[in-house]
C-alpha cells in the first residue's frame, strides 16, 4: 500500500475512443471517485487520442478533457473495452495513445477487451492476462506470447492488470484502491456502491454449470439437471449412473467427453458454487460446508483451496464487503 498525503491526488487517466463500452469505464471511474472521498482523493481525467469527444458503443457522445499528447503524467491508466476489439485496436492512433500514456503512468489497467489494446501496444508480452470469456480464444490466438487465464476475473502481473467484462472491472478497480489505501477503504467503497462482494482475481468467471460446451446427449443433460437441482444430495457415481441406467464407467466416459470432468468433480464444483453463496450470505464455514453437502469442513476447505487458492475464512475476511463475519 502506498502512503500519500491529502494534498497528493493521483491522476486516473481513462482513455476513450469511438466504440468504447460505457460500463467498462464508468464502473471503475466511480470506484476511484468514491474512494477519493474516503482518502486523499483521486483526480479522474477523460482522455481521447486526439482530444475530441468520442461516440460510445451505445451512440452516446462523451466529452474528454485532454488528448493523449497533452494529458501529462498519470498514476493509473484505464483502458476500457469495446464489442469490436480487433477492429478498434487495429487503429494505430488508439494503440499509440495507449503506448504514450502507459509510458507516463505508474500502472495500467485494461478492462474487458481493453486487453487487446494493451496487448497491441506490446505491454502484455510475456505476462498473464484475461479478458471477457467470449474473447479469450481470440486474445490467445492474436497474441501467443500472452498467458491468457481464461477463467480469471482479473489478473495483476507487475504494473499491468487486466479484467474480464463489466462487473469484473469494478472488482479490479477495488483491488487497485485496496493496494493504494488498504482493505477498509476498498470495502467501504464497495458497500456504498452496493457491490455485494469484492471478489478475488482468481475466482472463476463461470459457475460450474456454465463451463464446457453445449451438451450433446440427453444422458449428460439429465445428470447435470439432477445434480444442479440439489447439489447437497449424496450424489455417488453409482447413484447417478443408476439414474440414467448406465454403468459408472460409461457415465464417466461420456461426462469426460462432453464436460471434461467426472461425475464426482462436477458434483464438487456445484457444491462449491452453492457453498460460496452461503458464505456470501453470512453462513460460517462449517454451516456452508454442511448446507452444501460436503462431508466435513475439512473436505470443504480442501476443495475450496483447490479452486480459489485461499481458505474459506480468508475469502470472507478479504472479499466480504457488506458484512463482517466470524468464519469458523
PDB file of C-alpha atoms in Angstrom:
ATOM      1  CA  UNK A   1       0.000   0.000   0.000  1.00  0.00           C
ATOM      2  CA  UNK A   2       1.368   3.403  -0.945  1.00  0.00           C
ATOM      3  CA  UNK A   3       1.319   6.288   1.545  1.00  0.00           C
ATOM      4  CA  UNK A   4       0.072   9.555   0.109  1.00  0.00           C
ATOM      5  CA  UNK A   5      -0.669  12.854   1.738  1.00  0.00           C
ATOM      6  CA  UNK A   6      -4.052  14.504   1.418  1.00  0.00           C
ATOM      7  CA  UNK A   7      -2.584  17.080  -0.987  1.00  0.00           C
ATOM      8  CA  UNK A   8      -1.356  14.460  -3.437  1.00  0.00           C
ATOM      9  CA  UNK A   9      -4.122  13.495  -5.810  1.00  0.00           C
ATOM     10  CA  UNK A  10      -3.183  10.555  -8.010  1.00  0.00           C
ATOM     11  CA  UNK A  11      -4.448  11.106 -11.553  1.00  0.00           C
ATOM     12  CA  UNK A  12      -6.567   8.353 -13.053  1.00  0.00           C
ATOM     13  CA  UNK A  13      -6.499   8.682 -16.834  1.00  0.00           C
ATOM     14  CA  UNK A  14      -9.313   6.953 -18.735  1.00  0.00           C
ATOM     15  CA  UNK A  15      -8.616   6.526 -22.444  1.00  0.00           C
ATOM     16  CA  UNK A  16     -11.789   6.817 -24.527  1.00  0.00           C
ATOM     17  CA  UNK A  17     -12.246   6.097 -28.222  1.00  0.00           C
ATOM     18  CA  UNK A  18     -15.086   5.636 -30.691  1.00  0.00           C
ATOM     19  CA  UNK A  19     -16.957   2.423 -29.902  1.00  0.00           C
ATOM     20  CA  UNK A  20     -15.927   2.325 -26.233  1.00  0.00           C
ATOM     21  CA  UNK A  21     -18.242   0.372 -23.925  1.00  0.00           C
ATOM     22  CA  UNK A  22     -19.580   2.806 -21.339  1.00  0.00           C
ATOM     23  CA  UNK A  23     -19.938   0.358 -18.468  1.00  0.00           C
ATOM     24  CA  UNK A  24     -16.276  -0.573 -18.841  1.00  0.00           C
ATOM     25  CA  UNK A  25     -15.094   2.897 -17.862  1.00  0.00           C
ATOM     26  CA  UNK A  26     -17.983   4.320 -15.826  1.00  0.00           C
ATOM     27  CA  UNK A  27     -17.850   1.491 -13.249  1.00  0.00           C
ATOM     28  CA  UNK A  28     -14.112   1.713 -12.467  1.00  0.00           C
ATOM     29  CA  UNK A  29     -14.222   5.528 -12.574  1.00  0.00           C
ATOM     30  CA  UNK A  30     -16.998   5.539  -9.947  1.00  0.00           C
ATOM     31  CA  UNK A  31     -14.868   3.299  -7.720  1.00  0.00           C
ATOM     32  CA  UNK A  32     -11.980   5.777  -7.810  1.00  0.00           C
ATOM     33  CA  UNK A  33     -14.346   8.727  -7.361  1.00  0.00           C
ATOM     34  CA  UNK A  34     -15.911   7.210  -4.246  1.00  0.00           C
ATOM     35  CA  UNK A  35     -12.530   6.145  -2.889  1.00  0.00           C
ATOM     36  CA  UNK A  36     -11.352   9.719  -3.294  1.00  0.00           C
ATOM     37  CA  UNK A  37     -13.998  10.861  -0.820  1.00  0.00           C
ATOM     38  CA  UNK A  38     -12.577   8.486   1.809  1.00  0.00           C
ATOM     39  CA  UNK A  39      -8.882   9.052   1.256  1.00  0.00           C
ATOM     40  CA  UNK A  40      -6.546  11.675  -0.114  1.00  0.00           C
ATOM     41  CA  UNK A  41      -8.570  11.803  -3.318  1.00  0.00           C
ATOM     42  CA  UNK A  42      -8.131  10.897  -6.946  1.00  0.00           C
ATOM     43  CA  UNK A  43      -8.299  13.168  -9.975  1.00  0.00           C
ATOM     44  CA  UNK A  44     -10.106  11.492 -12.878  1.00  0.00           C
ATOM     45  CA  UNK A  45      -9.181  12.664 -16.371  1.00  0.00           C
ATOM     46  CA  UNK A  46     -11.042  11.580 -19.502  1.00  0.00           C
ATOM     47  CA  UNK A  47      -8.693  11.366 -22.479  1.00  0.00           C
ATOM     48  CA  UNK A  48      -9.046  10.591 -26.181  1.00  0.00           C
ATOM     49  CA  UNK A  49      -6.279  10.058 -28.725  1.00  0.00           C
ATOM     50  CA  UNK A  50      -6.810  13.498 -30.318  1.00  0.00           C
ATOM     51  CA  UNK A  51      -8.677  15.386 -27.580  1.00  0.00           C
ATOM     52  CA  UNK A  52     -12.013  15.223 -29.361  1.00  0.00           C
ATOM     53  CA  UNK A  53     -15.227  13.806 -27.932  1.00  0.00           C
ATOM     54  CA  UNK A  54     -15.957  10.165 -28.722  1.00  0.00           C
ATOM     55  CA  UNK A  55     -19.073   8.185 -29.543  1.00  0.00           C
ATOM     56  CA  UNK A  56     -19.662   5.157 -27.322  1.00  0.00           C
ATOM     57  CA  UNK A  57     -20.971   1.775 -28.474  1.00  0.00           C
ATOM     58  CA  UNK A  58     -24.434   2.982 -27.384  1.00  0.00           C
ATOM     59  CA  UNK A  59     -24.205   6.017 -29.631  1.00  0.00           C
ATOM     60  CA  UNK A  60     -23.784   8.380 -26.668  1.00  0.00           C
ATOM     61  CA  UNK A  61     -21.256  11.148 -27.214  1.00  0.00           C
ATOM     62  CA  UNK A  62     -18.761  11.572 -24.387  1.00  0.00           C
ATOM     63  CA  UNK A  63     -16.589  14.632 -23.861  1.00  0.00           C
ATOM     64  CA  UNK A  64     -12.965  14.462 -22.776  1.00  0.00           C
ATOM     65  CA  UNK A  65     -10.572  16.802 -21.007  1.00  0.00           C
ATOM     66  CA  UNK A  66      -7.328  16.169 -22.840  1.00  0.00           C
ATOM     67  CA  UNK A  67      -5.624  14.496 -25.759  1.00  0.00           C
ATOM     68  CA  UNK A  68      -3.133  11.720 -25.146  1.00  0.00           C
ATOM     69  CA  UNK A  69      -0.280  14.066 -26.007  1.00  0.00           C
ATOM     70  CA  UNK A  70      -1.437  16.723 -23.554  1.00  0.00           C
ATOM     71  CA  UNK A  71      -2.655  14.545 -20.670  1.00  0.00           C
ATOM     72  CA  UNK A  72       0.522  14.822 -18.625  1.00  0.00           C
ATOM     73  CA  UNK A  73       1.701  12.283 -16.071  1.00  0.00           C
ATOM     74  CA  UNK A  74      -0.747   9.750 -14.653  1.00  0.00           C
ATOM     75  CA  UNK A  75      -0.789   7.473 -11.671  1.00  0.00           C
ATOM     76  CA  UNK A  76      -3.078   4.933 -13.370  1.00  0.00           C
ATOM     77  CA  UNK A  77      -4.132   4.454 -16.973  1.00  0.00           C
ATOM     78  CA  UNK A  78      -7.501   2.763 -17.558  1.00  0.00           C
ATOM     79  CA  UNK A  79      -8.096   1.242 -20.994  1.00  0.00           C
ATOM     80  CA  UNK A  80     -11.753   0.173 -21.320  1.00  0.00           C
ATOM     81  CA  UNK A  81     -13.111  -2.299 -23.822  1.00  0.00           C
ATOM     82  CA  UNK A  82     -15.358  -2.463 -26.838  1.00  0.00           C
ATOM     83  CA  UNK A  83     -17.546  -5.023 -28.573  1.00  0.00           C
ATOM     84  CA  UNK A  84     -15.238  -4.977 -31.606  1.00  0.00           C
ATOM     85  CA  UNK A  85     -11.759  -5.310 -30.093  1.00  0.00           C
ATOM     86  CA  UNK A  86      -9.806  -6.498 -33.123  1.00  0.00           C
ATOM     87  CA  UNK A  87     -11.020  -3.658 -35.348  1.00  0.00           C
ATOM     88  CA  UNK A  88     -10.952  -0.852 -32.755  1.00  0.00           C
ATOM     89  CA  UNK A  89      -7.463  -1.718 -31.559  1.00  0.00           C
ATOM     90  CA  UNK A  90      -6.190  -2.033 -35.101  1.00  0.00           C
ATOM     91  CA  UNK A  91      -6.387   1.783 -35.193  1.00  0.00           C
ATOM     92  CA  UNK A  92      -2.792   2.956 -34.896  1.00  0.00           C
ATOM     93  CA  UNK A  93      -3.896   6.206 -33.220  1.00  0.00           C
ATOM     94  CA  UNK A  94      -5.553   4.329 -30.354  1.00  0.00           C
ATOM     95  CA  UNK A  95      -2.628   1.948 -29.899  1.00  0.00           C
ATOM     96  CA  UNK A  96      -0.097   4.786 -29.964  1.00  0.00           C
ATOM     97  CA  UNK A  97      -2.175   6.669 -27.375  1.00  0.00           C
ATOM     98  CA  UNK A  98      -2.091   3.625 -25.090  1.00  0.00           C
ATOM     99  CA  UNK A  99       1.656   3.286 -25.520  1.00  0.00           C
ATOM    100  CA  UNK A 100       2.233   7.002 -24.909  1.00  0.00           C
ATOM    101  CA  UNK A 101       0.024   7.176 -21.799  1.00  0.00           C
ATOM    102  CA  UNK A 102       1.429   3.977 -20.345  1.00  0.00           C
ATOM    103  CA  UNK A 103       4.897   5.479 -20.582  1.00  0.00           C
ATOM    104  CA  UNK A 104       3.709   8.275 -18.261  1.00  0.00           C
ATOM    105  CA  UNK A 105       1.784   6.058 -15.814  1.00  0.00           C
ATOM    106  CA  UNK A 106       2.735   4.118 -12.698  1.00  0.00           C
ATOM    107  CA  UNK A 107       0.405   1.302 -13.707  1.00  0.00           C
ATOM    108  CA  UNK A 108      -2.010   0.400 -16.485  1.00  0.00           C
ATOM    109  CA  UNK A 109      -5.310  -1.473 -16.173  1.00  0.00           C
ATOM    110  CA  UNK A 110      -7.265  -2.924 -19.098  1.00  0.00           C
ATOM    111  CA  UNK A 111     -10.978  -3.527 -18.632  1.00  0.00           C
ATOM    112  CA  UNK A 112     -12.613  -6.356 -20.604  1.00  0.00           C
ATOM    113  CA  UNK A 113     -11.450  -6.248 -24.242  1.00  0.00           C
ATOM    114  CA  UNK A 114      -9.214  -3.301 -23.428  1.00  0.00           C
ATOM    115  CA  UNK A 115      -6.664  -6.109 -23.041  1.00  0.00           C
ATOM    116  CA  UNK A 116      -6.486  -6.234 -26.852  1.00  0.00           C
ATOM    117  CA  UNK A 117      -5.393  -2.609 -26.930  1.00  0.00           C
ATOM    118  CA  UNK A 118      -2.798  -3.063 -24.213  1.00  0.00           C
ATOM    119  CA  UNK A 119      -1.575  -6.193 -25.999  1.00  0.00           C
ATOM    120  CA  UNK A 120      -1.383  -4.365 -29.346  1.00  0.00           C
ATOM    121  CA  UNK A 121       0.821  -1.788 -27.639  1.00  0.00           C
ATOM    122  CA  UNK A 122       3.190  -4.598 -26.610  1.00  0.00           C
ATOM    123  CA  UNK A 123       2.537  -4.176 -22.894  1.00  0.00           C
ATOM    124  CA  UNK A 124       1.318  -7.724 -22.228  1.00  0.00           C
ATOM    125  CA  UNK A 125       4.153  -9.628 -23.888  1.00  0.00           C
ATOM    126  CA  UNK A 126       5.278 -12.381 -21.521  1.00  0.00           C
ATOM    127  CA  UNK A 127       2.607 -11.514 -18.952  1.00  0.00           C
ATOM    128  CA  UNK A 128      -0.536 -13.139 -17.602  1.00  0.00           C
ATOM    129  CA  UNK A 129      -3.807 -11.575 -18.698  1.00  0.00           C
ATOM    130  CA  UNK A 130      -7.526 -12.130 -19.032  1.00  0.00           C
ATOM    131  CA  UNK A 131     -10.494 -10.628 -20.840  1.00  0.00           C
ATOM    132  CA  UNK A 132     -14.187 -11.380 -21.282  1.00  0.00           C
ATOM    133  CA  UNK A 133     -14.692 -15.120 -21.779  1.00  0.00           C
ATOM    134  CA  UNK A 134     -16.158 -14.507 -25.262  1.00  0.00           C
ATOM    135  CA  UNK A 135     -12.804 -13.164 -26.429  1.00  0.00           C
ATOM    136  CA  UNK A 136     -10.170 -15.205 -24.565  1.00  0.00           C
ATOM    137  CA  UNK A 137      -9.522 -17.529 -27.509  1.00  0.00           C
ATOM    138  CA  UNK A 138      -9.124 -14.541 -29.838  1.00  0.00           C
ATOM    139  CA  UNK A 139      -6.702 -12.863 -27.439  1.00  0.00           C
ATOM    140  CA  UNK A 140      -4.602 -16.018 -27.157  1.00  0.00           C
ATOM    141  CA  UNK A 141      -4.578 -16.514 -30.930  1.00  0.00           C
ATOM    142  CA  UNK A 142      -3.743 -12.896 -31.734  1.00  0.00           C
ATOM    143  CA  UNK A 143      -1.033 -12.633 -29.061  1.00  0.00           C
ATOM    144  CA  UNK A 144       0.593 -16.029 -28.389  1.00  0.00           C
ATOM    145  CA  UNK A 145       3.223 -14.502 -26.084  1.00  0.00           C
ATOM    146  CA  UNK A 146       0.498 -13.774 -23.503  1.00  0.00           C
ATOM    147  CA  UNK A 147      -0.511 -16.370 -20.920  1.00  0.00           C
ATOM    148  CA  UNK A 148      -4.298 -15.984 -21.140  1.00  0.00           C
ATOM    149  CA  UNK A 149      -6.078 -17.003 -17.938  1.00  0.00           C
ATOM    150  CA  UNK A 150      -9.479 -17.613 -19.460  1.00  0.00           C
ATOM    151  CA  UNK A 151     -11.471 -18.033 -16.254  1.00  0.00           C
ATOM    152  CA  UNK A 152      -9.877 -15.362 -14.060  1.00  0.00           C
ATOM    153  CA  UNK A 153     -11.974 -12.363 -13.058  1.00  0.00           C
ATOM    154  CA  UNK A 154      -8.861 -10.201 -13.141  1.00  0.00           C
ATOM    155  CA  UNK A 155      -5.095 -10.564 -13.235  1.00  0.00           C
ATOM    156  CA  UNK A 156      -2.354  -8.343 -11.875  1.00  0.00           C
ATOM    157  CA  UNK A 157       1.084  -9.016 -13.328  1.00  0.00           C
ATOM    158  CA  UNK A 158       3.554  -6.408 -12.201  1.00  0.00           C
ATOM    159  CA  UNK A 159       2.364  -2.932 -13.198  1.00  0.00           C
ATOM    160  CA  UNK A 160      -0.129  -4.230 -15.786  1.00  0.00           C
ATOM    161  CA  UNK A 161      -3.556  -5.578 -14.840  1.00  0.00           C
ATOM    162  CA  UNK A 162      -6.478  -6.879 -16.865  1.00  0.00           C
ATOM    163  CA  UNK A 163     -10.052  -7.842 -16.091  1.00  0.00           C
ATOM    164  CA  UNK A 164     -12.983  -9.729 -17.531  1.00  0.00           C
ATOM    165  CA  UNK A 165     -16.115  -7.835 -18.531  1.00  0.00           C
ATOM    166  CA  UNK A 166     -18.109  -5.025 -16.893  1.00  0.00           C
ATOM    167  CA  UNK A 167     -18.534  -6.043 -13.223  1.00  0.00           C
ATOM    168  CA  UNK A 168     -15.043  -7.529 -13.157  1.00  0.00           C
ATOM    169  CA  UNK A 169     -13.698  -4.077 -13.997  1.00  0.00           C
ATOM    170  CA  UNK A 170     -15.207  -2.862 -10.726  1.00  0.00           C
ATOM    171  CA  UNK A 171     -13.555  -5.773  -8.909  1.00  0.00           C
ATOM    172  CA  UNK A 172     -10.200  -4.815 -10.406  1.00  0.00           C
ATOM    173  CA  UNK A 173     -10.655  -1.140  -9.545  1.00  0.00           C
ATOM    174  CA  UNK A 174     -11.444  -2.101  -5.953  1.00  0.00           C
ATOM    175  CA  UNK A 175      -8.280  -4.207  -5.846  1.00  0.00           C
ATOM    176  CA  UNK A 176      -6.242  -1.218  -7.047  1.00  0.00           C
ATOM    177  CA  UNK A 177      -7.869   1.015  -4.424  1.00  0.00           C
ATOM    178  CA  UNK A 178      -7.046  -1.606  -1.802  1.00  0.00           C
ATOM    179  CA  UNK A 179      -3.432  -1.559  -2.956  1.00  0.00           C
ATOM    180  CA  UNK A 180      -3.397   2.230  -2.588  1.00  0.00           C
ATOM    181  CA  UNK A 181      -5.351   2.711   0.629  1.00  0.00           C
ATOM    182  CA  UNK A 182      -5.948  -0.665   2.288  1.00  0.00           C
ATOM    183  CA  UNK A 183      -8.884  -3.073   2.593  1.00  0.00           C
ATOM    184  CA  UNK A 184     -11.079  -0.891   4.817  1.00  0.00           C
ATOM    185  CA  UNK A 185     -11.337   1.863   2.207  1.00  0.00           C
ATOM    186  CA  UNK A 186     -11.980  -0.672  -0.550  1.00  0.00           C
ATOM    187  CA  UNK A 187     -14.714  -2.384   1.480  1.00  0.00           C
ATOM    188  CA  UNK A 188     -16.392   0.922   2.279  1.00  0.00           C
ATOM    189  CA  UNK A 189     -16.444   1.869  -1.413  1.00  0.00           C
ATOM    190  CA  UNK A 190     -17.919  -1.496  -2.364  1.00  0.00           C
ATOM    191  CA  UNK A 191     -20.580  -1.105   0.305  1.00  0.00           C
ATOM    192  CA  UNK A 192     -21.532   2.403  -0.835  1.00  0.00           C
ATOM    193  CA  UNK A 193     -21.798   1.267  -4.470  1.00  0.00           C
ATOM    194  CA  UNK A 194     -23.934  -1.689  -3.359  1.00  0.00           C
ATOM    195  CA  UNK A 195     -21.391  -4.135  -4.727  1.00  0.00           C
ATOM    196  CA  UNK A 196     -22.132  -7.190  -2.626  1.00  0.00           C
ATOM    197  CA  UNK A 197     -18.748  -8.854  -2.914  1.00  0.00           C
ATOM    198  CA  UNK A 198     -15.291  -7.687  -3.820  1.00  0.00           C
ATOM    199  CA  UNK A 199     -14.228 -10.909  -5.484  1.00  0.00           C
ATOM    200  CA  UNK A 200     -10.703 -12.263  -5.691  1.00  0.00           C
ATOM    201  CA  UNK A 201      -8.979 -12.161  -9.040  1.00  0.00           C
ATOM    202  CA  UNK A 202      -8.558 -15.923  -9.155  1.00  0.00           C
ATOM    203  CA  UNK A 203     -12.281 -16.527  -8.740  1.00  0.00           C
ATOM    204  CA  UNK A 204     -13.702 -18.092 -11.893  1.00  0.00           C
ATOM    205  CA  UNK A 205     -15.804 -16.122 -14.401  1.00  0.00           C
ATOM    206  CA  UNK A 206     -18.056 -19.171 -14.583  1.00  0.00           C
ATOM    207  CA  UNK A 207     -20.133 -21.217 -12.204  1.00  0.00           C
ATOM    208  CA  UNK A 208     -19.687 -24.960 -12.700  1.00  0.00           C
ATOM    209  CA  UNK A 209     -22.988 -25.250 -14.562  1.00  0.00           C
ATOM    210  CA  UNK A 210     -21.794 -22.767 -17.217  1.00  0.00           C
ATOM    211  CA  UNK A 211     -18.494 -24.468 -18.022  1.00  0.00           C
ATOM    212  CA  UNK A 212     -17.872 -26.640 -21.027  1.00  0.00           C
ATOM    213  CA  UNK A 213     -19.541 -26.915 -24.400  1.00  0.00           C
ATOM    214  CA  UNK A 214     -23.274 -27.134 -25.063  1.00  0.00           C
ATOM    215  CA  UNK A 215     -24.494 -30.589 -24.089  1.00  0.00           C
ATOM    216  CA  UNK A 216     -24.936 -33.068 -26.934  1.00  0.00           C
ATOM    217  CA  UNK A 217     -26.514 -36.058 -25.195  1.00  0.00           C
ATOM    218  CA  UNK A 218     -29.684 -36.383 -23.162  1.00  0.00           C
ATOM    219  CA  UNK A 219     -27.766 -38.573 -20.693  1.00  0.00           C
ATOM    220  CA  UNK A 220     -25.407 -35.788 -19.603  1.00  0.00           C
ATOM    221  CA  UNK A 221     -28.206 -33.238 -19.719  1.00  0.00           C
ATOM    222  CA  UNK A 222     -30.266 -35.385 -17.355  1.00  0.00           C
ATOM    223  CA  UNK A 223     -27.367 -35.982 -14.948  1.00  0.00           C
ATOM    224  CA  UNK A 224     -26.431 -32.298 -14.747  1.00  0.00           C
ATOM    225  CA  UNK A 225     -30.070 -31.367 -14.170  1.00  0.00           C
ATOM    226  CA  UNK A 226     -30.258 -33.835 -11.283  1.00  0.00           C
ATOM    227  CA  UNK A 227     -27.069 -32.502  -9.708  1.00  0.00           C
ATOM    228  CA  UNK A 228     -27.891 -28.837 -10.323  1.00  0.00           C
ATOM    229  CA  UNK A 229     -31.325 -29.223  -8.745  1.00  0.00           C
ATOM    230  CA  UNK A 230     -29.852 -30.231  -5.385  1.00  0.00           C
ATOM    231  CA  UNK A 231     -26.040 -30.401  -5.191  1.00  0.00           C
ATOM    232  CA  UNK A 232     -26.178 -31.182  -1.462  1.00  0.00           C
ATOM    233  CA  UNK A 233     -27.769 -34.596  -2.006  1.00  0.00           C
ATOM    234  CA  UNK A 234     -25.445 -37.641  -1.581  1.00  0.00           C
ATOM    235  CA  UNK A 235     -24.702 -37.964  -5.296  1.00  0.00           C
ATOM    236  CA  UNK A 236     -22.454 -41.004  -5.676  1.00  0.00           C
ATOM    237  CA  UNK A 237     -21.248 -42.061  -9.099  1.00  0.00           C
ATOM    238  CA  UNK A 238     -23.206 -45.309  -8.730  1.00  0.00           C
ATOM    239  CA  UNK A 239     -26.433 -43.487  -7.862  1.00  0.00           C
ATOM    240  CA  UNK A 240     -26.040 -41.099 -10.777  1.00  0.00           C
ATOM    241  CA  UNK A 241     -25.320 -43.936 -13.193  1.00  0.00           C
ATOM    242  CA  UNK A 242     -28.422 -45.755 -11.967  1.00  0.00           C
ATOM    243  CA  UNK A 243     -30.445 -42.581 -12.573  1.00  0.00           C
ATOM    244  CA  UNK A 244     -29.843 -42.950 -16.316  1.00  0.00           C
ATOM    245  CA  UNK A 245     -29.494 -46.744 -16.374  1.00  0.00           C
ATOM    246  CA  UNK A 246     -25.855 -46.939 -17.482  1.00  0.00           C
ATOM    247  CA  UNK A 247     -22.641 -48.169 -15.894  1.00  0.00           C
ATOM    248  CA  UNK A 248     -20.431 -45.882 -13.839  1.00  0.00           C
ATOM    249  CA  UNK A 249     -17.690 -46.389 -16.401  1.00  0.00           C
ATOM    250  CA  UNK A 250     -19.945 -45.316 -19.288  1.00  0.00           C
ATOM    251  CA  UNK A 251     -21.262 -42.266 -17.423  1.00  0.00           C
ATOM    252  CA  UNK A 252     -17.727 -41.190 -16.519  1.00  0.00           C
ATOM    253  CA  UNK A 253     -16.560 -41.542 -20.132  1.00  0.00           C
ATOM    254  CA  UNK A 254     -19.474 -39.530 -21.542  1.00  0.00           C
ATOM    255  CA  UNK A 255     -19.061 -36.724 -18.986  1.00  0.00           C
ATOM    256  CA  UNK A 256     -15.342 -36.550 -19.702  1.00  0.00           C
ATOM    257  CA  UNK A 257     -16.068 -36.309 -23.428  1.00  0.00           C
ATOM    258  CA  UNK A 258     -18.673 -33.556 -23.052  1.00  0.00           C
ATOM    259  CA  UNK A 259     -17.711 -31.634 -19.912  1.00  0.00           C
ATOM    260  CA  UNK A 260     -14.044 -32.574 -19.409  1.00  0.00           C
ATOM    261  CA  UNK A 261     -14.893 -33.655 -15.876  1.00  0.00           C
ATOM    262  CA  UNK A 262     -16.035 -36.689 -13.906  1.00  0.00           C
ATOM    263  CA  UNK A 263     -19.368 -37.069 -12.078  1.00  0.00           C
ATOM    264  CA  UNK A 264     -17.609 -36.601  -8.750  1.00  0.00           C
ATOM    265  CA  UNK A 265     -15.740 -33.496  -9.905  1.00  0.00           C
ATOM    266  CA  UNK A 266     -18.927 -31.958 -11.282  1.00  0.00           C
ATOM    267  CA  UNK A 267     -20.764 -32.561  -8.015  1.00  0.00           C
ATOM    268  CA  UNK A 268     -17.902 -30.966  -6.088  1.00  0.00           C
ATOM    269  CA  UNK A 269     -17.909 -27.904  -8.378  1.00  0.00           C
ATOM    270  CA  UNK A 270     -21.635 -27.400  -7.952  1.00  0.00           C
ATOM    271  CA  UNK A 271     -21.328 -27.780  -4.191  1.00  0.00           C
ATOM    272  CA  UNK A 272     -18.574 -25.162  -4.184  1.00  0.00           C
ATOM    273  CA  UNK A 273     -20.799 -22.710  -6.055  1.00  0.00           C
ATOM    274  CA  UNK A 274     -23.560 -23.369  -3.520  1.00  0.00           C
ATOM    275  CA  UNK A 275     -21.208 -23.067  -0.544  1.00  0.00           C
ATOM    276  CA  UNK A 276     -19.816 -19.748  -1.810  1.00  0.00           C
ATOM    277  CA  UNK A 277     -23.350 -18.365  -1.992  1.00  0.00           C
ATOM    278  CA  UNK A 278     -23.831 -19.397   1.644  1.00  0.00           C
ATOM    279  CA  UNK A 279     -20.559 -17.727   2.651  1.00  0.00           C
ATOM    280  CA  UNK A 280     -21.642 -14.596   0.799  1.00  0.00           C
ATOM    281  CA  UNK A 281     -24.957 -14.515   2.656  1.00  0.00           C
ATOM    282  CA  UNK A 282     -23.356 -14.836   6.083  1.00  0.00           C
ATOM    283  CA  UNK A 283     -23.016 -18.547   6.886  1.00  0.00           C
ATOM    284  CA  UNK A 284     -19.970 -19.713   8.772  1.00  0.00           C
ATOM    285  CA  UNK A 285     -17.537 -22.083   7.076  1.00  0.00           C
ATOM    286  CA  UNK A 286     -18.971 -25.024   8.990  1.00  0.00           C
ATOM    287  CA  UNK A 287     -22.545 -24.087   8.115  1.00  0.00           C
ATOM    288  CA  UNK A 288     -21.709 -23.533   4.438  1.00  0.00           C
ATOM    289  CA  UNK A 289     -19.967 -26.903   4.231  1.00  0.00           C
ATOM    290  CA  UNK A 290     -22.887 -28.736   5.814  1.00  0.00           C
ATOM    291  CA  UNK A 291     -25.613 -26.994   3.796  1.00  0.00           C
ATOM    292  CA  UNK A 292     -23.754 -27.533   0.509  1.00  0.00           C
ATOM    293  CA  UNK A 293     -23.364 -31.244   1.078  1.00  0.00           C
ATOM    294  CA  UNK A 294     -19.690 -31.548   1.955  1.00  0.00           C
ATOM    295  CA  UNK A 295     -18.956 -34.413   4.323  1.00  0.00           C
ATOM    296  CA  UNK A 296     -16.955 -32.204   6.661  1.00  0.00           C
ATOM    297  CA  UNK A 297     -15.498 -28.686   6.940  1.00  0.00           C
ATOM    298  CA  UNK A 298     -12.099 -30.236   6.177  1.00  0.00           C
ATOM    299  CA  UNK A 299     -13.350 -31.636   2.860  1.00  0.00           C
ATOM    300  CA  UNK A 300     -14.878 -28.236   2.050  1.00  0.00           C
ATOM    301  CA  UNK A 301     -11.670 -26.362   2.858  1.00  0.00           C
ATOM    302  CA  UNK A 302      -9.654 -28.761   0.696  1.00  0.00           C
ATOM    303  CA  UNK A 303     -11.982 -28.355  -2.311  1.00  0.00           C
ATOM    304  CA  UNK A 304     -12.245 -24.589  -1.809  1.00  0.00           C
ATOM    305  CA  UNK A 305      -8.480 -24.167  -1.627  1.00  0.00           C
ATOM    306  CA  UNK A 306      -8.009 -26.203  -4.780  1.00  0.00           C
ATOM    307  CA  UNK A 307     -10.242 -23.859  -6.808  1.00  0.00           C
ATOM    308  CA  UNK A 308      -9.579 -20.475  -5.203  1.00  0.00           C
ATOM    309  CA  UNK A 309      -6.068 -20.904  -3.726  1.00  0.00           C
ATOM    310  CA  UNK A 310      -7.209 -19.474  -0.389  1.00  0.00           C
ATOM    311  CA  UNK A 311      -9.265 -20.753   2.535  1.00  0.00           C
ATOM    312  CA  UNK A 312     -12.990 -20.071   3.034  1.00  0.00           C
ATOM    313  CA  UNK A 313     -12.174 -17.950   6.087  1.00  0.00           C
ATOM    314  CA  UNK A 314      -9.661 -15.879   4.121  1.00  0.00           C
ATOM    315  CA  UNK A 315     -12.268 -15.462   1.386  1.00  0.00           C
ATOM    316  CA  UNK A 316     -14.710 -13.967   3.855  1.00  0.00           C
ATOM    317  CA  UNK A 317     -12.121 -11.744   5.528  1.00  0.00           C
ATOM    318  CA  UNK A 318     -10.665 -10.403   2.302  1.00  0.00           C
ATOM    319  CA  UNK A 319     -13.628 -10.134  -0.037  1.00  0.00           C
ATOM    320  CA  UNK A 320     -16.762  -9.596   2.021  1.00  0.00           C
ATOM    321  CA  UNK A 321     -17.984  -6.034   1.549  1.00  0.00           C
ATOM    322  CA  UNK A 322     -21.388  -5.637   3.122  1.00  0.00           C
ATOM    323  CA  UNK A 323     -20.940  -7.590   6.330  1.00  0.00           C
ATOM    324  CA  UNK A 324     -18.178  -8.618   8.693  1.00  0.00           C
ATOM    325  CA  UNK A 325     -18.479 -12.273   9.570  1.00  0.00           C
ATOM    326  CA  UNK A 326     -16.727 -14.563  12.004  1.00  0.00           C
ATOM    327  CA  UNK A 327     -15.944 -17.619   9.871  1.00  0.00           C
ATOM    328  CA  UNK A 328     -15.499 -20.822  11.778  1.00  0.00           C
TER     329      UNK A 328
END
